[in-house]
mmCIF file of C-alpha atoms in Angstrom:
data_model
loop_
_atom_site.group_PDB
_atom_site.id
_atom_site.type_symbol
_atom_site.label_atom_id
_atom_site.label_comp_id
_atom_site.label_asym_id
_atom_site.label_seq_id
_atom_site.Cartn_x
_atom_site.Cartn_y
_atom_site.Cartn_z
ATOM 1 C CA MET A 18 18.145 -9.572 19.205
ATOM 2 C CA ILE A 19 21.104 -8.896 16.924
ATOM 3 C CA LEU A 20 21.653 -5.455 18.424
ATOM 4 C CA GLU A 21 21.602 -6.937 21.929
ATOM 5 C CA LYS A 22 24.303 -9.408 20.926
ATOM 6 C CA LEU A 23 26.296 -6.563 19.372
ATOM 7 C CA ASN A 24 26.130 -4.617 22.642
ATOM 8 C CA SER A 25 27.164 -7.698 24.633
ATOM 9 C CA GLY A 26 30.448 -8.032 22.747
ATOM 10 C CA TYR A 27 29.904 -9.802 19.440
ATOM 11 C CA SER A 28 31.532 -8.232 16.395
ATOM 12 C CA TYR A 29 29.766 -7.151 13.224
ATOM 13 C CA ARG A 30 31.593 -9.859 11.283
ATOM 14 C CA GLU A 31 30.533 -12.650 13.675
ATOM 15 C CA LEU A 32 26.895 -11.582 13.630
ATOM 16 C CA ALA A 33 26.857 -11.192 9.846
ATOM 17 C CA ALA A 34 28.222 -14.706 9.386
ATOM 18 C CA GLU A 35 25.857 -16.212 11.985
ATOM 19 C CA TYR A 36 22.660 -14.669 10.569
ATOM 20 C CA GLY A 37 23.619 -14.490 6.891
ATOM 21 C CA ILE A 38 23.228 -10.728 6.515
ATOM 22 C CA SER A 39 25.721 -8.063 5.594
ATOM 23 C CA ARG A 40 27.703 -6.050 8.106
ATOM 24 C CA SER A 41 26.401 -2.813 6.633
ATOM 25 C CA THR A 42 22.832 -3.908 7.389
ATOM 26 C CA ILE A 43 23.700 -4.389 11.052
ATOM 27 C CA GLN A 44 25.434 -1.016 11.101
ATOM 28 C CA LEU A 45 22.320 0.651 9.632
ATOM 29 C CA TRP A 46 20.149 -1.057 12.252
ATOM 30 C CA LYS A 47 22.397 0.220 15.028
ATOM 31 C CA LYS A 48 22.347 3.715 13.595
ATOM 32 C CA CYS A 49 18.560 3.850 13.106
ATOM 33 C CA ILE A 50 16.683 1.718 15.653
ATOM 34 C CA GLU A 51 13.280 3.405 15.326
ATOM 35 C CA ARG A 52 11.107 2.568 12.346
ATOM 36 C CA LYS A 53 10.243 5.427 10.044
ATOM 37 C CA PRO A 54 6.520 6.114 9.763
ATOM 38 C CA TYR A 55 5.216 6.049 6.220
ATOM 39 C CA PRO A 56 2.282 8.302 5.426
ATOM 40 C CA LYS A 57 -0.896 6.509 4.427
ATOM 41 C CA ARG A 58 -1.896 7.062 0.839
ATOM 42 C CA THR A 59 -5.196 8.814 0.435
ATOM 43 C CA ASN A 60 -7.745 7.772 -2.132
ATOM 44 C CA LYS A 61 -8.201 10.185 -4.993
ATOM 45 C CA ILE A 62 -11.798 9.134 -5.521
ATOM 46 C CA ASN A 63 -14.299 9.800 -2.756
ATOM 47 C CA ASP A 64 -16.075 6.520 -1.943
ATOM 48 C CA GLU A 65 -19.441 8.095 -1.171
ATOM 49 C CA LEU A 66 -19.473 10.153 -4.369
ATOM 50 C CA LEU A 67 -18.609 7.081 -6.408
ATOM 51 C CA ARG A 68 -21.326 5.059 -4.682
ATOM 52 C CA LYS A 69 -23.882 7.788 -5.486
ATOM 53 C CA ASP A 70 -22.644 7.943 -9.080
ATOM 54 C CA VAL A 71 -23.142 4.189 -9.470
ATOM 55 C CA GLU A 72 -26.666 4.481 -8.068
ATOM 56 C CA GLN A 73 -27.495 7.395 -10.351
ATOM 57 C CA PHE A 74 -25.887 5.931 -13.496
ATOM 58 C CA PRO A 75 -25.859 2.130 -13.048
ATOM 59 C CA ASP A 76 -25.250 1.303 -16.727
ATOM 60 C CA ASP A 77 -22.344 3.677 -17.397
ATOM 61 C CA PHE A 78 -18.943 2.425 -18.470
ATOM 62 C CA GLN A 79 -15.844 2.977 -16.350
ATOM 63 C CA ARG A 80 -14.467 5.370 -18.949
ATOM 64 C CA GLU A 81 -17.582 7.555 -18.591
ATOM 65 C CA ARG A 82 -17.180 7.624 -14.810
ATOM 66 C CA ALA A 83 -13.507 8.460 -15.260
ATOM 67 C CA VAL A 84 -14.427 11.555 -17.278
ATOM 68 C CA ARG A 85 -16.824 12.706 -14.544
ATOM 69 C CA PHE A 86 -14.267 12.110 -11.770
ATOM 70 C CA ASN A 87 -11.339 13.474 -13.812
ATOM 71 C CA CYS A 88 -9.181 10.369 -13.358
ATOM 72 C CA SER A 89 -8.142 7.265 -15.261
ATOM 73 C CA GLN A 90 -10.353 4.325 -16.085
ATOM 74 C CA ARG A 91 -8.040 2.094 -14.065
ATOM 75 C CA ALA A 92 -8.520 4.296 -10.979
ATOM 76 C CA ILE A 93 -12.286 3.850 -11.295
ATOM 77 C CA GLY A 94 -11.841 0.090 -11.585
ATOM 78 C CA VAL A 95 -9.673 -0.039 -8.466
ATOM 79 C CA ALA A 96 -12.126 2.124 -6.524
ATOM 80 C CA LEU A 97 -15.090 -0.032 -7.568
ATOM 81 C CA LYS A 98 -13.205 -3.143 -6.515
ATOM 82 C CA ARG A 99 -12.382 -1.512 -3.171
ATOM 83 C CA LEU A 100 -16.101 -0.828 -2.683
ATOM 84 C CA LYS A 101 -16.915 -4.414 -3.762
ATOM 85 C CA ILE A 102 -19.108 -3.178 -6.599
ATOM 86 C CA THR A 103 -18.963 -5.617 -9.495
ATOM 87 C CA GLN A 104 -20.702 -5.842 -12.802
ATOM 88 C CA LYS A 105 -23.548 -8.371 -12.752
ATOM 89 C CA LYS A 106 -24.000 -10.227 -16.016
ATOM 90 C CA ASP A 107 -27.355 -11.706 -16.856
ATOM 91 C CA SER A 108 -27.479 -14.876 -18.927
#
């Protein structure tokens, strides 16, 4: 919308004041209209292997899984959360 107004005769200064953004932002938008694709991050821990590991060793700590998968304990925790595997506590 802003770029259309710019092409129809509005100045950078007028558009910046009207929309509350800087002139340099509008200039960058005009220079680079297409959005840059960002590569999707891949998971370091294979979901199926982790699922099998949990089935095989259900009582292991995250630090023990981290040693087997050669990663950090936090990475194991994030992967387990992604798989919706939580620790069940019995009362």
